[in-house]
Amino acid sequence: MNRAITLFIIIVSTLLSGCGKSDEMNENSRVFNMQINRIFSENQDAVFYIQGRNKIIAQDKESGSRYDAIKNPFASFFDVGTVFYIYDNNLYYIRNKETYTQAGALQESTSIVEIDWDTYDERIIYELDTRIKKEAFLGTIKSDSGSFSRIISFFLDNKYIYLVEGTTSGSKINKVDRQTRKAETILEFPRNIEQIAFYGKYIYYVNLRFQVVRLDVETKENFIIPDVVTRNMMLKDNQLLFLNPRDNGRIYAMDLNDFSLRKITEDAAYTFHYDDRYIYYSNEDDNKYLYRIDFKAKSNQKVAEVVSNRIAVFQNHKELHVLSDKGTFVVDKETFEVNILE
């Protein structure tokens, strides 16, 4: 009997240990979709979104109360850029320092600021001096960029900060080591990069031929994903979700392990986003109204007669946001009740 109990304990301990490692790997390899996650995000307690100029709003998931996520009393002296990112329990946002002249506002520098969500303490973790065109990391000048540059978007993992920068010649992605502070350009692109997703050690982007390319952030090797042409794509774990122009804009899913394809919608979609249960999309065959469909493509239903130009779905929250020609609407996932975002 004692041997049986001991064996049972060993097996359970082994399984729990394996689960912990798997969770840790998933936590370190979270998905980032640039077209959504740079302006909408969430942590366990709140959802975050941009509202107007100089406002990042946090909404408590439990109470529904909304408040300014930036509590720095001197925030009014800076221009808060409309790009931010949530990682672990920290909020990262863009802060622009400007000098006002007779010709107008002259941007001096762009910084990435980290807010500890427990204490609200702020610190600058990266600065791009747009006036002298040099990059600084924690106050240390690293390199001369040689041309005007601005941060379009950014995302992080445990080791690096990845900066998507617009330049006079197009755009680029810089990888900055969070410990050594060394910066390295891993991709240069002749136009603005509009579609980027990140998972694990790979960045996915759409090239000039509208092919999806997988970039290894360590080796800088590029691999073209087979049989995909698109202008609009997102990652969900090991799946690539995209609008397929070869099928009049239907939503498709590709398994990135074996590159197998399957169709999700019979309707053409203008845009989409997802949570763990559904893909929410703008139905081009029905006035761009908001629809949702489960991942098995069995349950498809109209959610709201709201023209949906952009959809932001929060994973662990009962509401989603729809950007429409008439403003931003809040839609309840359960009741389908629609209200204008105040």
PDB file of N, CA, C and O in Angstrom, residues 74-143:
ATOM      1  N   PHE A  74       2.718  65.061 -13.766  1.00  0.00           N
ATOM      2  CA  PHE A  74       3.332  65.908 -14.791  1.00  0.00           C
ATOM      3  C   PHE A  74       3.008  65.418 -16.204  1.00  0.00           C
ATOM      4  O   PHE A  74       3.615  65.852 -17.167  1.00  0.00           O
ATOM      5  N   ALA A  75       2.053  64.501 -16.315  1.00  0.00           N
ATOM      6  CA  ALA A  75       1.734  63.916 -17.622  1.00  0.00           C
ATOM      7  C   ALA A  75       1.262  64.957 -18.621  1.00  0.00           C
ATOM      8  O   ALA A  75       1.446  64.801 -19.832  1.00  0.00           O
ATOM      9  N   SER A  76       0.660  66.038 -18.131  1.00  0.00           N
ATOM     10  CA  SER A  76       0.150  67.064 -19.042  1.00  0.00           C
ATOM     11  C   SER A  76       1.264  67.797 -19.777  1.00  0.00           C
ATOM     12  O   SER A  76       1.017  68.474 -20.775  1.00  0.00           O
ATOM     13  N   PHE A  77       2.502  67.683 -19.300  1.00  0.00           N
ATOM     14  CA  PHE A  77       3.628  68.336 -19.959  1.00  0.00           C
ATOM     15  C   PHE A  77       4.146  67.536 -21.152  1.00  0.00           C
ATOM     16  O   PHE A  77       5.027  67.987 -21.869  1.00  0.00           O
ATOM     17  N   PHE A  78       3.611  66.331 -21.346  1.00  0.00           N
ATOM     18  CA  PHE A  78       4.065  65.465 -22.430  1.00  0.00           C
ATOM     19  C   PHE A  78       2.896  65.116 -23.336  1.00  0.00           C
ATOM     20  O   PHE A  78       1.730  65.191 -22.946  1.00  0.00           O
ATOM     21  N   ASP A  79       3.244  64.720 -24.550  1.00  0.00           N
ATOM     22  CA  ASP A  79       2.265  64.158 -25.464  1.00  0.00           C
ATOM     23  C   ASP A  79       2.309  62.642 -25.314  1.00  0.00           C
ATOM     24  O   ASP A  79       3.339  62.017 -25.560  1.00  0.00           O
ATOM     25  N   VAL A  80       1.213  62.053 -24.883  1.00  0.00           N
ATOM     26  CA  VAL A  80       1.138  60.602 -24.751  1.00  0.00           C
ATOM     27  C   VAL A  80       0.761  60.019 -26.102  1.00  0.00           C
ATOM     28  O   VAL A  80      -0.332  60.273 -26.614  1.00  0.00           O
ATOM     29  N   GLY A  81       1.676  59.279 -26.703  1.00  0.00           N
ATOM     30  CA  GLY A  81       1.413  58.684 -27.999  1.00  0.00           C
ATOM     31  C   GLY A  81       0.332  57.627 -27.932  1.00  0.00           C
ATOM     32  O   GLY A  81       0.087  57.024 -26.886  1.00  0.00           O
ATOM     33  N   THR A  82      -0.343  57.408 -29.031  1.00  0.00           N
ATOM     34  CA  THR A  82      -1.463  56.463 -29.055  1.00  0.00           C
ATOM     35  C   THR A  82      -0.989  55.035 -29.304  1.00  0.00           C
ATOM     36  O   THR A  82      -1.528  54.311 -30.128  1.00  0.00           O
ATOM     37  N   VAL A  83       0.049  54.629 -28.585  1.00  0.00           N
ATOM     38  CA  VAL A  83       0.578  53.271 -28.653  1.00  0.00           C
ATOM     39  C   VAL A  83       0.969  52.852 -27.244  1.00  0.00           C
ATOM     40  O   VAL A  83       1.630  53.605 -26.531  1.00  0.00           O
ATOM     41  N   PHE A  84       0.536  51.668 -26.824  1.00  0.00           N
ATOM     42  CA  PHE A  84       0.945  51.163 -25.523  1.00  0.00           C
ATOM     43  C   PHE A  84       0.961  49.641 -25.564  1.00  0.00           C
ATOM     44  O   PHE A  84       0.560  49.019 -26.550  1.00  0.00           O
ATOM     45  N   TYR A  85       1.438  49.033 -24.476  1.00  0.00           N
ATOM     46  CA  TYR A  85       1.565  47.576 -24.434  1.00  0.00           C
ATOM     47  C   TYR A  85       1.504  47.109 -22.987  1.00  0.00           C
ATOM     48  O   TYR A  85       2.058  47.773 -22.094  1.00  0.00           O
ATOM     49  N   ILE A  86       0.837  45.996 -22.751  1.00  0.00           N
ATOM     50  CA  ILE A  86       0.759  45.390 -21.423  1.00  0.00           C
ATOM     51  C   ILE A  86       1.649  44.149 -21.413  1.00  0.00           C
ATOM     52  O   ILE A  86       1.546  43.287 -22.284  1.00  0.00           O
ATOM     53  N   TYR A  87       2.548  44.074 -20.411  1.00  0.00           N
ATOM     54  CA  TYR A  87       3.396  42.891 -20.266  1.00  0.00           C
ATOM     55  C   TYR A  87       3.576  42.608 -18.784  1.00  0.00           C
ATOM     56  O   TYR A  87       3.967  43.494 -18.022  1.00  0.00           O
ATOM     57  N   ASP A  88       3.302  41.365 -18.385  1.00  0.00           N
ATOM     58  CA  ASP A  88       3.286  40.999 -16.972  1.00  0.00           C
ATOM     59  C   ASP A  88       2.343  41.963 -16.239  1.00  0.00           C
ATOM     60  O   ASP A  88       1.219  42.167 -16.669  1.00  0.00           O
ATOM     61  N   ASN A  89       2.789  42.578 -15.173  1.00  0.00           N
ATOM     62  CA  ASN A  89       1.925  43.503 -14.446  1.00  0.00           C
ATOM     63  C   ASN A  89       2.342  44.953 -14.686  1.00  0.00           C
ATOM     64  O   ASN A  89       2.144  45.817 -13.835  1.00  0.00           O
ATOM     65  N   ASN A  90       2.924  45.191 -15.853  1.00  0.00           N
ATOM     66  CA  ASN A  90       3.385  46.537 -16.194  1.00  0.00           C
ATOM     67  C   ASN A  90       2.662  47.069 -17.424  1.00  0.00           C
ATOM     68  O   ASN A  90       2.331  46.311 -18.345  1.00  0.00           O
ATOM     69  N   LEU A  91       2.437  48.370 -17.420  1.00  0.00           N
ATOM     70  CA  LEU A  91       1.919  49.077 -18.582  1.00  0.00           C
ATOM     71  C   LEU A  91       3.062  49.863 -19.195  1.00  0.00           C
ATOM     72  O   LEU A  91       3.766  50.605 -18.490  1.00  0.00           O
ATOM     73  N   TYR A  92       3.267  49.712 -20.494  1.00  0.00           N
ATOM     74  CA  TYR A  92       4.297  50.457 -21.220  1.00  0.00           C
ATOM     75  C   TYR A  92       3.598  51.377 -22.216  1.00  0.00           C
ATOM     76  O   TYR A  92       2.699  50.956 -22.940  1.00  0.00           O
ATOM     77  N   TYR A  93       4.017  52.652 -22.246  1.00  0.00           N
ATOM     78  CA  TYR A  93       3.385  53.571 -23.180  1.00  0.00           C
ATOM     79  C   TYR A  93       4.421  54.506 -23.790  1.00  0.00           C
ATOM     80  O   TYR A  93       5.524  54.675 -23.272  1.00  0.00           O
ATOM     81  N   ILE A  94       4.040  55.101 -24.907  1.00  0.00           N
ATOM     82  CA  ILE A  94       4.896  56.050 -25.619  1.00  0.00           C
ATOM     83  C   ILE A  94       4.670  57.452 -25.049  1.00  0.00           C
ATOM     84  O   ILE A  94       3.536  57.892 -24.860  1.00  0.00           O
ATOM     85  N   ARG A  95       5.773  58.146 -24.772  1.00  0.00           N
ATOM     86  CA  ARG A  95       5.710  59.536 -24.312  1.00  0.00           C
ATOM     87  C   ARG A  95       6.586  60.376 -25.248  1.00  0.00           C
ATOM     88  O   ARG A  95       7.766  60.085 -25.431  1.00  0.00           O
ATOM     89  N   ASN A  96       6.003  61.415 -25.813  1.00  0.00           N
ATOM     90  CA  ASN A  96       6.726  62.306 -26.719  1.00  0.00           C
ATOM     91  C   ASN A  96       7.001  63.642 -26.033  1.00  0.00           C
ATOM     92  O   ASN A  96       6.103  64.240 -25.440  1.00  0.00           O
ATOM     93  N   LYS A  97       8.239  64.079 -26.098  1.00  0.00           N
ATOM     94  CA  LYS A  97       8.613  65.385 -25.566  1.00  0.00           C
ATOM     95  C   LYS A  97       8.682  66.371 -26.728  1.00  0.00           C
ATOM     96  O   LYS A  97       9.348  66.111 -27.721  1.00  0.00           O
ATOM     97  N   GLU A  98       7.987  67.481 -26.582  1.00  0.00           N
ATOM     98  CA  GLU A  98       7.891  68.440 -27.678  1.00  0.00           C
ATOM     99  C   GLU A  98       8.303  69.841 -27.224  1.00  0.00           C
ATOM    100  O   GLU A  98       8.149  70.204 -26.060  1.00  0.00           O
ATOM    101  N   THR A  99       8.843  70.603 -28.165  1.00  0.00           N
ATOM    102  CA  THR A  99       9.133  72.015 -27.962  1.00  0.00           C
ATOM    103  C   THR A  99       8.259  72.807 -28.927  1.00  0.00           C
ATOM    104  O   THR A  99       8.182  72.485 -30.113  1.00  0.00           O
ATOM    105  N   TYR A 100       7.599  73.821 -28.408  1.00  0.00           N
ATOM    106  CA  TYR A 100       6.693  74.605 -29.242  1.00  0.00           C
ATOM    107  C   TYR A 100       7.411  75.840 -29.770  1.00  0.00           C
ATOM    108  O   TYR A 100       7.997  76.619 -29.019  1.00  0.00           O
ATOM    109  N   THR A 101       7.391  76.000 -31.089  1.00  0.00           N
ATOM    110  CA  THR A 101       8.027  77.128 -31.765  1.00  0.00           C
ATOM    111  C   THR A 101       6.978  77.869 -32.590  1.00  0.00           C
ATOM    112  O   THR A 101       5.801  77.480 -32.630  1.00  0.00           O
ATOM    113  N   GLN A 102       7.395  78.919 -33.286  1.00  0.00           N
ATOM    114  CA  GLN A 102       6.466  79.654 -34.135  1.00  0.00           C
ATOM    115  C   GLN A 102       5.962  78.790 -35.280  1.00  0.00           C
ATOM    116  O   GLN A 102       4.860  78.996 -35.783  1.00  0.00           O
ATOM    117  N   ALA A 103       6.771  77.820 -35.666  1.00  0.00           N
ATOM    118  CA  ALA A 103       6.359  76.936 -36.759  1.00  0.00           C
ATOM    119  C   ALA A 103       5.468  75.800 -36.267  1.00  0.00           C
ATOM    120  O   ALA A 103       4.942  75.042 -37.078  1.00  0.00           O
ATOM    121  N   GLY A 104       5.294  75.696 -34.942  1.00  0.00           N
ATOM    122  CA  GLY A 104       4.470  74.619 -34.402  1.00  0.00           C
ATOM    123  C   GLY A 104       5.261  73.751 -33.440  1.00  0.00           C
ATOM    124  O   GLY A 104       6.351  74.112 -32.982  1.00  0.00           O
ATOM    125  N   ALA A 105       4.716  72.563 -33.144  1.00  0.00           N
ATOM    126  CA  ALA A 105       5.350  71.647 -32.191  1.00  0.00           C
ATOM    127  C   ALA A 105       6.515  70.915 -32.858  1.00  0.00           C
ATOM    128  O   ALA A 105       6.377  70.359 -33.944  1.00  0.00           O
ATOM    129  N   LEU A 106       7.676  70.945 -32.196  1.00  0.00           N
ATOM    130  CA  LEU A 106       8.858  70.227 -32.672  1.00  0.00           C
ATOM    131  C   LEU A 106       9.138  69.083 -31.702  1.00  0.00           C
ATOM    132  O   LEU A 106       9.408  69.307 -30.525  1.00  0.00           O
ATOM    133  N   GLN A 107       9.032  67.862 -32.209  1.00  0.00           N
ATOM    134  CA  GLN A 107       9.244  66.706 -31.349  1.00  0.00           C
ATOM    135  C   GLN A 107      10.730  66.504 -31.077  1.00  0.00           C
ATOM    136  O   GLN A 107      11.539  66.405 -31.988  1.00  0.00           O
ATOM    137  N   GLU A 108      11.110  66.477 -29.814  1.00  0.00           N
ATOM    138  CA  GLU A 108      12.503  66.319 -29.421  1.00  0.00           C
ATOM    139  C   GLU A 108      12.876  64.864 -29.193  1.00  0.00           C
ATOM    140  O   GLU A 108      13.958  64.418 -29.568  1.00  0.00           O
ATOM    141  N   SER A 109      12.012  64.110 -28.529  1.00  0.00           N
ATOM    142  CA  SER A 109      12.346  62.729 -28.216  1.00  0.00           C
ATOM    143  C   SER A 109      11.085  61.912 -28.028  1.00  0.00           C
ATOM    144  O   SER A 109      10.013  62.442 -27.740  1.00  0.00           O
ATOM    145  N   THR A 110      11.236  60.616 -28.224  1.00  0.00           N
ATOM    146  CA  THR A 110      10.167  59.654 -27.971  1.00  0.00           C
ATOM    147  C   THR A 110      10.691  58.618 -26.988  1.00  0.00           C
ATOM    148  O   THR A 110      11.772  58.063 -27.192  1.00  0.00           O
ATOM    149  N   SER A 111       9.947  58.390 -25.922  1.00  0.00           N
ATOM    150  CA  SER A 111      10.379  57.459 -24.881  1.00  0.00           C
ATOM    151  C   SER A 111       9.352  56.364 -24.688  1.00  0.00           C
ATOM    152  O   SER A 111       8.156  56.554 -24.928  1.00  0.00           O
ATOM    153  N   ILE A 112       9.823  55.205 -24.238  1.00  0.00           N
ATOM    154  CA  ILE A 112       8.941  54.153 -23.756  1.00  0.00           C
ATOM    155  C   ILE A 112       9.013  54.179 -22.233  1.00  0.00           C
ATOM    156  O   ILE A 112      10.089  54.065 -21.653  1.00  0.00           O
ATOM    157  N   VAL A 113       7.863  54.356 -21.604  1.00  0.00           N
ATOM    158  CA  VAL A 113       7.782  54.481 -20.153  1.00  0.00           C
ATOM    159  C   VAL A 113       7.117  53.230 -19.581  1.00  0.00           C
ATOM    160  O   VAL A 113       6.091  52.778 -20.089  1.00  0.00           O
ATOM    161  N   GLU A 114       7.694  52.718 -18.512  1.00  0.00           N
ATOM    162  CA  GLU A 114       7.148  51.548 -17.826  1.00  0.00           C
ATOM    163  C   GLU A 114       6.438  51.992 -16.552  1.00  0.00           C
ATOM    164  O   GLU A 114       6.988  52.737 -15.750  1.00  0.00           O
ATOM    165  N   ILE A 115       5.191  51.539 -16.377  1.00  0.00           N
ATOM    166  CA  ILE A 115       4.439  51.790 -15.155  1.00  0.00           C
ATOM    167  C   ILE A 115       4.231  50.470 -14.425  1.00  0.00           C
ATOM    168  O   ILE A 115       3.672  49.527 -14.990  1.00  0.00           O
ATOM    169  N   ASP A 116       4.705  50.402 -13.190  1.00  0.00           N
ATOM    170  CA  ASP A 116       4.409  49.253 -12.340  1.00  0.00           C
ATOM    171  C   ASP A 116       2.950  49.373 -11.892  1.00  0.00           C
ATOM    172  O   ASP A 116       2.579  50.328 -11.227  1.00  0.00           O
ATOM    173  N   TRP A 117       2.130  48.399 -12.255  1.00  0.00           N
ATOM    174  CA  TRP A 117       0.691  48.525 -12.032  1.00  0.00           C
ATOM    175  C   TRP A 117       0.314  48.398 -10.558  1.00  0.00           C
ATOM    176  O   TRP A 117      -0.787  48.742 -10.152  1.00  0.00           O
ATOM    177  N   ASP A 118       1.231  47.903  -9.731  1.00  0.00           N
ATOM    178  CA  ASP A 118       0.964  47.819  -8.295  1.00  0.00           C
ATOM    179  C   ASP A 118       1.250  49.140  -7.583  1.00  0.00           C
ATOM    180  O   ASP A 118       0.518  49.548  -6.680  1.00  0.00           O
ATOM    181  N   THR A 119       2.314  49.814  -7.992  1.00  0.00           N
ATOM    182  CA  THR A 119       2.745  51.036  -7.296  1.00  0.00           C
ATOM    183  C   THR A 119       2.521  52.306  -8.116  1.00  0.00           C
ATOM    184  O   THR A 119       2.607  53.406  -7.570  1.00  0.00           O
ATOM    185  N   TYR A 120       2.295  52.174  -9.422  1.00  0.00           N
ATOM    186  CA  TYR A 120       2.178  53.289 -10.363  1.00  0.00           C
ATOM    187  C   TYR A 120       3.488  54.059 -10.532  1.00  0.00           C
ATOM    188  O   TYR A 120       3.501  55.172 -11.059  1.00  0.00           O
ATOM    189  N   ASP A 121       4.593  53.489 -10.074  1.00  0.00           N
ATOM    190  CA  ASP A 121       5.897  54.106 -10.300  1.00  0.00           C
ATOM    191  C   ASP A 121       6.245  54.040 -11.779  1.00  0.00           C
ATOM    192  O   ASP A 121       5.987  53.025 -12.454  1.00  0.00           O
ATOM    193  N   GLU A 122       6.853  55.101 -12.297  1.00  0.00           N
ATOM    194  CA  GLU A 122       7.225  55.174 -13.708  1.00  0.00           C
ATOM    195  C   GLU A 122       8.744  55.231 -13.859  1.00  0.00           C
ATOM    196  O   GLU A 122       9.435  55.805 -13.021  1.00  0.00           O
ATOM    197  N   ARG A 123       9.226  54.638 -14.954  1.00  0.00           N
ATOM    198  CA  ARG A 123      10.630  54.804 -15.324  1.00  0.00           C
ATOM    199  C   ARG A 123      10.754  54.674 -16.839  1.00  0.00           C
ATOM    200  O   ARG A 123      10.031  53.901 -17.485  1.00  0.00           O
ATOM    201  N   ILE A 124      11.655  55.452 -17.413  1.00  0.00           N
ATOM    202  CA  ILE A 124      11.906  55.391 -18.854  1.00  0.00           C
ATOM    203  C   ILE A 124      12.838  54.217 -19.126  1.00  0.00           C
ATOM    204  O   ILE A 124      13.916  54.117 -18.551  1.00  0.00           O
ATOM    205  N   ILE A 125      12.419  53.312 -20.011  1.00  0.00           N
ATOM    206  CA  ILE A 125      13.266  52.170 -20.342  1.00  0.00           C
ATOM    207  C   ILE A 125      13.912  52.301 -21.716  1.00  0.00           C
ATOM    208  O   ILE A 125      14.835  51.559 -22.048  1.00  0.00           O
ATOM    209  N   TYR A 126      13.425  53.239 -22.522  1.00  0.00           N
ATOM    210  CA  TYR A 126      14.041  53.440 -23.840  1.00  0.00           C
ATOM    211  C   TYR A 126      13.728  54.859 -24.298  1.00  0.00           C
ATOM    212  O   TYR A 126      12.639  55.375 -24.049  1.00  0.00           O
ATOM    213  N   GLU A 127      14.698  55.481 -24.980  1.00  0.00           N
ATOM    214  CA  GLU A 127      14.472  56.815 -25.503  1.00  0.00           C
ATOM    215  C   GLU A 127      15.086  56.943 -26.888  1.00  0.00           C
ATOM    216  O   GLU A 127      16.224  56.545 -27.115  1.00  0.00           O
ATOM    217  N   LEU A 128      14.313  57.504 -27.806  1.00  0.00           N
ATOM    218  CA  LEU A 128      14.767  57.777 -29.162  1.00  0.00           C
ATOM    219  C   LEU A 128      14.788  59.283 -29.340  1.00  0.00           C
ATOM    220  O   LEU A 128      13.746  59.941 -29.301  1.00  0.00           O
ATOM    221  N   ASP A 129      15.976  59.859 -29.477  1.00  0.00           N
ATOM    222  CA  ASP A 129      16.125  61.304 -29.629  1.00  0.00           C
ATOM    223  C   ASP A 129      15.927  61.650 -31.094  1.00  0.00           C
ATOM    224  O   ASP A 129      16.800  61.437 -31.925  1.00  0.00           O
ATOM    225  N   THR A 130      14.778  62.183 -31.432  1.00  0.00           N
ATOM    226  CA  THR A 130      14.454  62.487 -32.824  1.00  0.00           C
ATOM    227  C   THR A 130      15.045  63.817 -33.279  1.00  0.00           C
ATOM    228  O   THR A 130      15.035  64.115 -34.462  1.00  0.00           O
ATOM    229  N   ARG A 131      15.560  64.587 -32.343  1.00  0.00           N
ATOM    230  CA  ARG A 131      16.141  65.880 -32.722  1.00  0.00           C
ATOM    231  C   ARG A 131      17.577  65.696 -33.208  1.00  0.00           C
ATOM    232  O   ARG A 131      17.958  66.203 -34.259  1.00  0.00           O
ATOM    233  N   ILE A 132      18.393  64.942 -32.473  1.00  0.00           N
ATOM    234  CA  ILE A 132      19.772  64.728 -32.889  1.00  0.00           C
ATOM    235  C   ILE A 132      19.964  63.380 -33.575  1.00  0.00           C
ATOM    236  O   ILE A 132      21.058  63.004 -33.928  1.00  0.00           O
ATOM    237  N   LYS A 133      18.830  62.666 -33.716  1.00  0.00           N
ATOM    238  CA  LYS A 133      18.825  61.412 -34.455  1.00  0.00           C
ATOM    239  C   LYS A 133      19.787  60.393 -33.857  1.00  0.00           C
ATOM    240  O   LYS A 133      20.548  59.752 -34.553  1.00  0.00           O
ATOM    241  N   LYS A 134      19.744  60.273 -32.564  1.00  0.00           N
ATOM    242  CA  LYS A 134      20.522  59.239 -31.904  1.00  0.00           C
ATOM    243  C   LYS A 134      19.644  58.461 -30.954  1.00  0.00           C
ATOM    244  O   LYS A 134      18.683  58.995 -30.404  1.00  0.00           O
ATOM    245  N   GLU A 135      19.977  57.193 -30.764  1.00  0.00           N
ATOM    246  CA  GLU A 135      19.197  56.343 -29.894  1.00  0.00           C
ATOM    247  C   GLU A 135      19.858  56.277 -28.523  1.00  0.00           C
ATOM    248  O   GLU A 135      21.070  56.159 -28.412  1.00  0.00           O
ATOM    249  N   ALA A 136      19.033  56.356 -27.499  1.00  0.00           N
ATOM    250  CA  ALA A 136      19.538  56.238 -26.135  1.00  0.00           C
ATOM    251  C   ALA A 136      18.743  55.191 -25.395  1.00  0.00           C
ATOM    252  O   ALA A 136      17.540  55.083 -25.586  1.00  0.00           O
ATOM    253  N   PHE A 137      19.422  54.414 -24.571  1.00  0.00           N
ATOM    254  CA  PHE A 137      18.766  53.392 -23.773  1.00  0.00           C
ATOM    255  C   PHE A 137      19.134  53.617 -22.318  1.00  0.00           C
ATOM    256  O   PHE A 137      20.289  53.538 -21.950  1.00  0.00           O
ATOM    257  N   LEU A 138      18.127  53.954 -21.515  1.00  0.00           N
ATOM    258  CA  LEU A 138      18.357  54.275 -20.112  1.00  0.00           C
ATOM    259  C   LEU A 138      19.415  55.368 -19.951  1.00  0.00           C
ATOM    260  O   LEU A 138      20.284  55.319 -19.091  1.00  0.00           O
ATOM    261  N   GLY A 139      19.354  56.335 -20.861  1.00  0.00           N
ATOM    262  CA  GLY A 139      20.227  57.491 -20.749  1.00  0.00           C
ATOM    263  C   GLY A 139      21.568  57.344 -21.440  1.00  0.00           C
ATOM    264  O   GLY A 139      22.347  58.281 -21.474  1.00  0.00           O
ATOM    265  N   THR A 140      21.859  56.191 -22.026  1.00  0.00           N
ATOM    266  CA  THR A 140      23.155  55.969 -22.658  1.00  0.00           C
ATOM    267  C   THR A 140      23.004  56.001 -24.175  1.00  0.00           C
ATOM    268  O   THR A 140      22.228  55.242 -24.740  1.00  0.00           O
ATOM    269  N   ILE A 141      23.739  56.899 -24.846  1.00  0.00           N
ATOM    270  CA  ILE A 141      23.683  56.961 -26.302  1.00  0.00           C
ATOM    271  C   ILE A 141      24.271  55.678 -26.887  1.00  0.00           C
ATOM    272  O   ILE A 141      25.367  55.274 -26.543  1.00  0.00           O
ATOM    273  N   LYS A 142      23.487  55.050 -27.791  1.00  0.00           N
ATOM    274  CA  LYS A 142      23.934  53.775 -28.346  1.00  0.00           C
ATOM    275  C   LYS A 142      24.455  53.904 -29.775  1.00  0.00           C
ATOM    276  O   LYS A 142      25.477  53.369 -30.119  1.00  0.00           O
ATOM    277  N   SER A 143      23.695  54.578 -30.643  1.00  0.00           N
ATOM    278  CA  SER A 143      24.115  54.627 -32.039  1.00  0.00           C
ATOM    279  C   SER A 143      23.445  55.787 -32.739  1.00  0.00           C
ATOM    280  O   SER A 143      22.433  56.305 -32.290  1.00  0.00           O
TER     281      SER A 143
END
